[in-house]
Structures are given as structure tokens and as C-alpha cells.
Amino acid sequence: MKLNTLIIGLLIGFLVACDRTQTNSQEQSTPQLQKVDRLPETKTSQPTNPFDSISFPQASCSDKLPKDAKADNFKTYPVWMPFYNSMNVDVETVQSKFCGDADYNKTRIDKEGTFILVAQFSSQERAYQFQQVLVPKLDGVEVGEAIITATKRKPQPTKDAVAKASQLIPQQVEQLKNIVFKDSLGKLHKVDAVLPTYLPPGFKLHSFKPEVPPKDPYGYDVKYQISYKNASNNSFTITAYAEGPGAGGPPYAPKLKAVNSPAFGEVIIGYKEFDKTSDKSSIDVIISVRPPLPNNTSENSPSDGDSSAWNYHLHSDTLSLAEATKIVESLSYLYPDEPRNITLSNDLSNDPQWAPQ
């Protein structure tokens, strides 16, 4: 009896031990859930547009230009509006209702038409943010390609210094003193002579032609033309001319570079580099000059376009870009103290729309 009881007890103990072993094994193989606090709710933050909070009109919508005098140039990102738009909003309306410094004199011409500069910003992101605010209010507003602006304006040399550096004799200086042209309304405009004070080594005055008459009624009215050449027949020419009524769109240059000159401030050099074995380029600089229109000039007056404007054109097919840059950076008025009330624009485009076919 005692033996049976002992056997039964050992058997029960063995079964209990097996059950505990199986339970421990299950506990070890099953991941334990830990009690955690409630996770905080995540808020999806939408980026804010800094221009949503400004009130129009603003004296200026543009970012302030950098004041770092060490920088040769900097980029700004323009916001343009079409000159002709479905809302019939003109520049004066934009200036009075939105941006007081919207600039009629800074335009972009491409296959879509003429655009007026509304504002420009230090980053492309800010330009697009500003565009988003204006889109419901102005039709066709868009962000353009970055504008490279030159910051360093060189001092204007004296008349004697300009004449000597450009190799003009006193008689030629006098011939360039009182150049004028008559617009379609009969108004006379003074065409100031602009000359280089830097010539590449070996370059000398080659030809001097004041007041070249046009070859036909639709040709260019050349006010003066001066060329320089070296012994290797490398040359460049500066021409001041008024366009005829048959003038086309802006000249095309595949590459543009901004520099600064005493006469014009910022100047855009348009250039096309030749093959890699040559350092020469095809160089063009065209500065368009417009005097103010008379107050009583109507919108449809024949004097409201290029008929009251003239151009300064520097051209060469044999200069290096480095030498051309130095020449353009030296362009100075021969008579620096003459009063001037004009607006300047760089009449070049790198839009393929204007590329020669």
C-alpha cells in the first residue's frame, strides 16, 4: 500500500513538472506586450507663404539687393507680367495697387510677347511664393530665369583721359561733341559719344566715321562708327545708330555675361565661343537708349517706340571673351559732365526663339 502511494505521488510530481516546463517554454517564445503611454497626436504642418500676410500696395515688393561690395555679381529671380493680358492690367495699375517699383523699363521679349518686371527676389522659392499671391490678381504672372546683376560700377574718367585712351585727336573729339538725331516727331535728341578707355595690347585706332548717312530709308542711321585693329587683323567696332522702321527683334546670343562700365553701369555681353583650339569668340553688346517722351505724346504716336531711341553696339569676331570684358568694362562717356535724362536697356536675348535659322 505504501509502495503504491509512493508510486502515485512520484507520478503526479512528474506530470506537474512537465506542465511547468511546457508553460515556461511558451512564455519564453511569446513576445511580451509592454504597457506604453498614449502616443502624442502628430500635426501635419503646411508650409506658410510669407507673402500671404503682406498688404498691398507696397512701395517695393522686391528683396533688398546685397550690400557686399566684394561681390562682382549676384543672382535675382524675377517675376514678370505680360504687357498685354486678358485683365487689361497696365504697369501704372500694378504700381498703384501692388508694387510701386514695378519697372516698365525692364522688359523681357520672347515668343510669348513682351513682359514687364514686377519684382525680383533673392531666391527662386521666394519668387514662386510671390507669384502664388499675385496669380489670382494678375493674369499671366510668371517666374523667369535668374538675372545676373553686376554690382561694381567703375568711376567715369575725364574727357581728356577718355580721348587719350581711345586714341582720338582733338579734331575727332570735337566732331563727337554735338551729335543729334531727329525722331519721327521732329524732336532732336543728343547722342553722347561712348568710347573704350582700354585697348588690348597692339590695338590701334583703325577708322573713324562720324555721321554715316543711311544707305536706304529703312536702313540704320549711323551717328558714328569707330574701329580698332592690331597687326594680326583682330578687331572690334563701336557703332552708335538709330534703328530704321524695319528693325526686327533683339539680337540673339547663346551666352550672356554681366559686367559693369562707367558709362552704363550694368552691361550684358552676348557671346558665342568658337572651337576649343581658339580663345576667340563672337562678341556683341547692344545698349538701347531711350529719352523721356513728351507729356502730350499719345499712345499711338509714331514716337512711342524705337523711333525715339538709339543704340550703342560693340561687335567683334576675333576677340577673346577676357579681352572683350575688359573693353566693355572701360566704356565711358567722352563728355562725362553732360546732363542726361535717359533710360538704358540691354538689347540682347539668349532665347532660342531669336536664334538665326
Short mmCIF file of C-alpha atoms in Angstrom, two decimals:
data_model
loop_
_atom_site.label_atom_id
_atom_site.label_comp_id
_atom_site.label_asym_id
_atom_site.label_seq_id
_atom_site.Cartn_x
_atom_site.Cartn_y
_atom_site.Cartn_z
CA MET A 1 0.00 0.00 0.00
CA LYS A 2 2.74 2.43 0.97
CA LEU A 3 4.58 1.45 -2.18
CA ASN A 4 1.55 2.21 -4.34
CA THR A 5 1.06 5.55 -2.65
CA LEU A 6 4.72 6.44 -3.25
CA ILE A 7 4.48 5.49 -6.92
CA ILE A 8 1.31 7.58 -7.39
CA GLY A 9 2.97 10.62 -5.72
CA LEU A 10 6.05 10.37 -7.91
CA LEU A 11 3.86 10.11 -10.99
CA ILE A 12 1.84 13.22 -10.03
CA GLY A 13 5.07 15.14 -9.33
CA PHE A 14 6.46 14.17 -12.70
CA LEU A 15 3.32 15.35 -14.52
CA VAL A 16 3.32 18.71 -12.65
CA ALA A 17 6.97 19.27 -13.51
CA CYS A 18 6.29 18.58 -17.21
CA ASP A 19 3.39 21.02 -17.21
CA ARG A 20 5.55 23.78 -15.66
CA THR A 21 8.30 23.15 -18.21
CA GLN A 22 5.84 23.49 -21.09
CA THR A 23 4.38 26.71 -19.62
CA ASN A 24 7.82 28.30 -19.21
CA SER A 25 8.71 27.35 -22.77
CA GLN A 26 5.55 29.05 -24.12
CA GLU A 27 6.23 32.17 -22.06
CA GLN A 28 9.77 32.42 -23.45
CA SER A 29 8.62 32.00 -27.09
CA THR A 30 5.73 34.51 -26.90
CA PRO A 31 6.66 38.24 -27.10
CA GLN A 32 5.58 40.14 -24.03
CA LEU A 33 3.47 43.25 -24.55
CA GLN A 34 4.62 46.23 -22.53
CA LYS A 35 2.29 48.89 -21.33
CA VAL A 36 3.02 52.21 -23.04
CA ASP A 37 1.68 55.70 -22.66
CA ARG A 38 -0.63 57.13 -25.35
CA LEU A 39 1.32 58.36 -28.33
CA PRO A 40 1.05 62.12 -28.93
CA GLU A 41 -1.02 63.21 -31.92
CA THR A 42 1.09 64.29 -34.89
CA LYS A 43 0.18 67.53 -36.62
CA THR A 44 0.83 67.87 -40.34
CA SER A 45 2.22 71.39 -40.71
CA GLN A 46 1.62 73.11 -44.02
CA PRO A 47 4.39 75.46 -45.25
CA THR A 48 3.32 79.07 -44.94
CA ASN A 49 3.72 81.66 -47.66
CA PRO A 50 5.37 84.78 -46.18
CA PHE A 51 3.57 86.96 -48.75
CA ASP A 52 0.11 85.89 -47.54
CA SER A 53 0.38 88.32 -44.65
CA ILE A 54 1.50 91.44 -46.51
CA SER A 55 -0.95 94.12 -47.53
CA PHE A 56 -0.83 95.80 -50.91
CA PRO A 57 0.22 98.23 -52.23
CA GLN A 58 3.89 98.06 -51.30
CA ALA A 59 6.45 100.72 -52.17
CA SER A 60 8.68 97.84 -53.24
CA CYS A 61 7.90 94.14 -53.44
CA SER A 62 11.47 93.12 -54.28
CA ASP A 63 14.08 91.80 -51.88
CA LYS A 64 16.78 94.28 -50.96
CA LEU A 65 19.88 93.99 -53.09
CA PRO A 66 23.02 92.66 -51.39
CA LYS A 67 25.36 95.27 -49.96
CA ASP A 68 28.51 93.17 -50.19
CA ALA A 69 30.87 95.35 -52.22
CA LYS A 70 33.21 92.39 -52.72
CA ALA A 71 30.74 90.53 -54.89
CA ASP A 72 31.23 91.05 -58.63
CA ASN A 73 27.67 89.96 -59.36
CA PHE A 74 24.68 88.22 -57.85
CA LYS A 75 21.55 86.41 -58.98
CA THR A 76 17.98 87.55 -58.56
CA TYR A 77 14.83 85.74 -59.63
CA PRO A 78 12.32 87.93 -61.49
CA VAL A 79 8.54 87.85 -61.50
CA TRP A 80 7.14 89.04 -64.84
CA MET A 81 3.70 90.13 -66.02
CA PRO A 82 2.65 90.21 -69.69
CA PHE A 83 2.44 93.67 -71.21
CA TYR A 84 -0.76 92.59 -72.94
CA ASN A 85 -3.02 90.47 -70.71
CA SER A 86 -6.64 89.39 -70.57
CA MET A 87 -7.29 91.53 -67.47
CA ASN A 88 -6.03 94.68 -69.25
CA VAL A 89 -3.86 95.50 -66.25
CA ASP A 90 -1.20 98.06 -67.16
CA VAL A 91 2.04 98.93 -65.40
CA GLU A 92 0.58 102.02 -63.74
CA THR A 93 -2.14 99.87 -62.13
CA VAL A 94 0.43 97.39 -60.85
CA GLN A 95 2.48 100.25 -59.40
CA SER A 96 -0.51 101.85 -57.65
CA LYS A 97 -2.19 98.66 -56.40
CA PHE A 98 0.68 96.22 -55.86
CA CYS A 99 4.35 97.14 -56.31
CA GLY A 100 5.41 100.75 -56.59
CA ASP A 101 8.74 99.79 -58.18
CA ALA A 102 7.33 97.62 -60.97
CA ASP A 103 9.69 98.60 -63.77
CA TYR A 104 8.36 99.49 -67.23
CA ASN A 105 11.93 100.00 -68.45
CA LYS A 106 12.96 96.42 -67.64
CA THR A 107 11.28 94.13 -70.12
CA ARG A 108 11.68 90.61 -71.43
CA ILE A 109 10.85 89.89 -75.05
CA ASP A 110 10.28 86.32 -76.20
CA LYS A 111 7.98 84.28 -78.38
CA GLU A 112 5.12 84.79 -75.90
CA GLY A 113 5.32 88.58 -76.18
CA THR A 114 6.63 91.42 -74.01
CA PHE A 115 6.79 91.09 -70.22
CA ILE A 116 7.28 93.78 -67.55
CA LEU A 117 9.35 93.25 -64.41
CA VAL A 118 7.09 93.33 -61.32
CA ALA A 119 9.66 92.37 -58.66
CA GLN A 120 12.79 90.31 -58.14
CA PHE A 121 13.89 88.12 -55.25
CA SER A 122 17.00 86.62 -53.73
CA SER A 123 15.80 83.03 -54.15
CA GLN A 124 13.68 81.12 -56.63
CA GLU A 125 11.49 79.85 -53.78
CA ARG A 126 10.54 83.40 -52.72
CA ALA A 127 9.83 84.33 -56.34
CA TYR A 128 7.38 81.43 -56.68
CA GLN A 129 5.77 82.27 -53.34
CA PHE A 130 5.20 85.83 -54.52
CA GLN A 131 3.85 84.59 -57.83
CA GLN A 132 1.28 82.43 -55.99
CA VAL A 133 -0.06 85.51 -54.23
CA LEU A 134 -0.35 87.52 -57.46
CA VAL A 135 -1.81 84.79 -59.70
CA PRO A 136 -5.45 85.38 -58.61
CA LYS A 137 -4.99 89.13 -59.12
CA LEU A 138 -2.83 89.40 -62.26
CA ASP A 139 -3.19 87.27 -65.35
CA GLY A 140 -0.12 85.53 -66.75
CA VAL A 141 2.31 86.35 -63.94
CA GLU A 142 5.32 84.04 -64.06
CA VAL A 143 8.79 83.46 -62.63
CA GLY A 144 11.61 83.90 -65.11
CA GLU A 145 15.20 82.76 -65.42
CA ALA A 146 17.69 84.14 -62.92
CA ILE A 147 19.06 87.61 -63.66
CA ILE A 148 22.79 88.10 -63.09
CA THR A 149 23.41 91.65 -61.88
CA ALA A 150 26.80 93.32 -61.74
CA THR A 151 27.45 95.36 -58.59
CA LYS A 152 30.66 97.27 -59.16
CA ARG A 153 30.31 100.47 -61.15
CA LYS A 154 33.64 101.94 -62.22
CA PRO A 155 34.31 105.71 -61.90
CA GLN A 156 33.91 107.87 -65.01
CA PRO A 157 37.24 109.19 -66.37
CA THR A 158 37.66 112.79 -67.50
CA LYS A 159 37.23 113.88 -71.14
CA ASP A 160 40.98 114.19 -71.69
CA ALA A 161 41.60 110.73 -70.22
CA VAL A 162 38.92 109.17 -72.45
CA ALA A 163 40.22 110.92 -75.59
CA LYS A 164 43.80 109.87 -74.92
CA ALA A 165 42.97 106.26 -74.06
CA SER A 166 40.74 105.85 -77.14
CA GLN A 167 43.47 107.42 -79.34
CA LEU A 168 41.32 110.28 -80.68
CA ILE A 169 42.88 113.52 -81.86
CA PRO A 170 41.34 116.90 -80.84
CA GLN A 171 39.55 117.32 -84.17
CA GLN A 172 37.81 113.96 -83.77
CA VAL A 173 36.86 114.80 -80.19
CA GLU A 174 35.13 117.95 -81.43
CA GLN A 175 33.29 116.01 -84.14
CA LEU A 176 31.75 113.80 -81.47
CA LYS A 177 30.57 116.70 -79.32
CA ASN A 178 27.20 117.65 -80.83
CA ILE A 179 25.80 114.54 -82.47
CA VAL A 180 21.99 114.52 -82.65
CA PHE A 181 19.26 112.68 -84.47
CA LYS A 182 15.69 113.66 -85.27
CA ASP A 183 12.84 111.32 -84.35
CA SER A 184 9.60 110.88 -86.28
CA LEU A 185 8.02 113.83 -84.46
CA GLY A 186 10.87 116.11 -85.42
CA LYS A 187 12.33 116.22 -81.91
CA LEU A 188 16.12 116.37 -81.67
CA HIS A 189 17.97 114.02 -79.29
CA LYS A 190 21.61 114.30 -78.30
CA VAL A 191 23.64 111.14 -78.90
CA ASP A 192 26.52 111.07 -76.41
CA ALA A 193 29.75 109.54 -77.64
CA VAL A 194 30.82 106.43 -75.71
CA LEU A 195 34.38 105.11 -76.13
CA PRO A 196 36.69 102.47 -74.65
CA THR A 197 39.49 103.53 -72.32
CA TYR A 198 41.07 100.08 -72.50
CA LEU A 199 42.55 98.68 -75.72
CA PRO A 200 44.15 95.22 -75.87
CA PRO A 201 47.94 95.31 -76.41
CA GLY A 202 48.82 96.13 -80.01
CA PHE A 203 45.41 97.56 -80.91
CA LYS A 204 45.30 100.97 -82.62
CA LEU A 205 42.63 103.27 -83.99
CA HIS A 206 41.84 101.94 -87.48
CA SER A 207 38.89 104.01 -88.72
CA PHE A 208 36.80 106.96 -87.54
CA LYS A 209 33.46 107.70 -89.25
CA PRO A 210 31.16 110.32 -87.77
CA GLU A 211 27.63 110.78 -89.20
CA VAL A 212 27.46 107.92 -91.71
CA PRO A 213 24.36 108.51 -93.88
CA PRO A 214 21.89 105.61 -94.24
CA LYS A 215 22.01 103.68 -97.49
CA ASP A 216 18.21 103.48 -97.78
CA PRO A 217 15.14 104.89 -95.98
CA TYR A 218 14.80 101.69 -93.93
CA GLY A 219 18.46 101.38 -93.02
CA TYR A 220 20.31 102.31 -89.86
CA ASP A 221 21.04 105.96 -89.21
CA VAL A 222 24.68 105.66 -88.07
CA LYS A 223 25.81 108.55 -85.89
CA TYR A 224 29.42 107.43 -85.57
CA GLN A 225 31.49 104.29 -86.07
CA ILE A 226 34.97 103.68 -84.67
CA SER A 227 37.05 100.55 -85.15
CA TYR A 228 40.31 99.30 -83.64
CA LYS A 229 42.66 96.68 -85.09
CA ASN A 230 46.01 95.01 -84.40
CA ALA A 231 48.70 93.67 -86.73
CA SER A 232 47.02 90.25 -86.83
CA ASN A 233 43.75 91.80 -88.11
CA ASN A 234 41.96 91.14 -84.86
CA SER A 235 39.48 93.99 -84.45
CA PHE A 236 36.39 95.38 -82.77
CA THR A 237 33.97 98.15 -83.73
CA ILE A 238 31.78 100.53 -81.75
CA THR A 239 28.77 101.97 -83.58
CA ALA A 240 26.10 104.41 -82.40
CA TYR A 241 22.99 104.25 -84.57
CA ALA A 242 19.26 104.81 -84.69
CA GLU A 243 17.19 101.92 -86.00
CA GLY A 244 15.08 102.17 -89.09
CA PRO A 245 11.38 101.25 -89.08
CA GLY A 246 12.17 97.77 -90.39
CA ALA A 247 14.17 96.72 -87.31
CA GLY A 248 13.42 93.22 -86.07
CA GLY A 249 13.61 91.54 -82.68
CA PRO A 250 16.51 91.61 -80.21
CA PRO A 251 19.79 90.13 -81.44
CA TYR A 252 20.45 86.56 -80.32
CA ALA A 253 23.47 85.45 -78.30
CA PRO A 254 23.68 81.91 -76.89
CA LYS A 255 25.58 83.02 -73.78
CA LEU A 256 25.30 86.16 -71.67
CA LYS A 257 27.67 87.68 -69.14
CA ALA A 258 27.07 90.73 -66.91
CA VAL A 259 29.83 93.27 -66.28
CA ASN A 260 29.92 96.94 -65.28
CA SER A 261 31.09 100.07 -67.07
CA PRO A 262 31.44 103.76 -66.12
CA ALA A 263 29.00 104.93 -68.81
CA PHE A 264 26.19 102.40 -68.50
CA GLY A 265 26.56 100.59 -65.19
CA GLU A 266 25.48 97.02 -65.86
CA VAL A 267 26.28 95.78 -69.36
CA ILE A 268 25.35 92.39 -70.79
CA ILE A 269 27.92 90.81 -73.09
CA GLY A 270 26.48 88.34 -75.56
CA TYR A 271 28.99 85.87 -76.91
CA LYS A 272 29.47 82.66 -78.82
CA GLU A 273 32.66 80.71 -78.21
CA PHE A 274 34.49 79.14 -81.13
CA ASP A 275 36.11 75.68 -81.08
CA LYS A 276 38.30 74.62 -78.17
CA THR A 277 41.52 75.24 -80.10
CA SER A 278 40.85 79.01 -80.14
CA ASP A 279 40.26 81.50 -77.37
CA LYS A 280 38.36 83.83 -79.73
CA SER A 281 34.65 84.49 -79.54
CA SER A 282 31.93 86.31 -81.40
CA ILE A 283 31.10 89.26 -79.15
CA ASP A 284 28.08 91.58 -79.17
CA VAL A 285 26.99 94.30 -76.78
CA ILE A 286 23.94 96.41 -77.59
CA ILE A 287 22.78 99.16 -75.24
CA SER A 288 19.45 100.73 -76.16
CA VAL A 289 18.93 104.34 -75.04
CA ARG A 290 15.52 105.97 -74.68
CA PRO A 291 14.93 109.60 -73.75
CA PRO A 292 11.67 110.51 -71.97
CA LEU A 293 8.65 111.03 -74.20
CA PRO A 294 6.87 114.42 -74.23
CA ASN A 295 3.98 114.61 -71.79
CA ASN A 296 1.50 115.25 -74.59
CA THR A 297 2.57 112.25 -76.65
CA SER A 298 -0.37 109.97 -77.38
CA GLU A 299 -0.17 106.19 -77.13
CA ASN A 300 -0.41 105.83 -80.91
CA SER A 301 2.22 108.42 -81.66
CA PRO A 302 4.92 107.24 -84.07
CA SER A 303 7.47 108.39 -81.47
CA ASP A 304 6.38 105.96 -78.77
CA GLY A 305 8.65 103.14 -79.92
CA ASP A 306 12.13 102.76 -81.31
CA SER A 307 11.79 105.92 -83.40
CA SER A 308 12.96 107.96 -80.39
CA ALA A 309 15.71 105.53 -79.35
CA TRP A 310 19.24 104.78 -80.44
CA ASN A 311 21.76 102.05 -79.74
CA TYR A 312 25.42 101.59 -78.92
CA HIS A 313 26.78 98.40 -80.47
CA LEU A 314 30.16 96.80 -79.80
CA HIS A 315 31.00 93.88 -82.06
CA SER A 316 33.95 91.59 -82.76
CA ASP A 317 34.52 88.14 -84.21
CA THR A 318 38.19 88.00 -83.24
CA LEU A 319 38.42 88.93 -79.56
CA SER A 320 38.69 86.61 -76.61
CA LEU A 321 35.95 86.91 -74.03
CA ALA A 322 38.53 88.05 -71.46
CA GLU A 323 39.70 90.95 -73.63
CA ALA A 324 36.14 91.87 -74.64
CA THR A 325 35.19 92.00 -70.98
CA LYS A 326 37.99 94.49 -70.23
CA ILE A 327 36.93 96.68 -73.17
CA VAL A 328 33.27 96.72 -72.13
CA GLU A 329 34.23 97.42 -68.52
CA SER A 330 36.07 100.54 -69.75
CA LEU A 331 33.25 102.08 -71.83
CA SER A 332 32.99 105.75 -70.81
CA TYR A 333 31.29 108.91 -71.97
CA LEU A 334 33.62 111.19 -73.90
CA TYR A 335 31.88 114.18 -72.33
CA PRO A 336 31.13 112.90 -68.82
CA ASP A 337 29.65 116.13 -67.44
CA GLU A 338 26.83 116.46 -69.98
CA PRO A 339 23.33 116.32 -68.41
CA ARG A 340 21.40 113.16 -69.33
CA ASN A 341 17.80 112.11 -68.80
CA ILE A 342 17.66 108.69 -70.41
CA THR A 343 16.86 105.08 -69.65
CA LEU A 344 19.15 102.22 -70.67
CA SER A 345 18.42 98.61 -71.53
CA ASN A 346 20.49 95.69 -72.83
CA ASP A 347 19.00 94.71 -76.16
CA LEU A 348 20.16 91.09 -76.34
CA SER A 349 18.39 87.78 -75.88
CA ASN A 350 19.55 84.19 -75.39
CA ASP A 351 16.05 82.87 -76.06
CA PRO A 352 16.29 80.29 -78.91
CA GLN A 353 13.22 81.95 -80.43
CA TRP A 354 15.54 84.63 -81.80
CA ALA A 355 18.33 82.28 -82.91
CA PRO A 356 19.25 82.57 -86.61
CA GLN A 357 17.74 79.77 -88.65
#
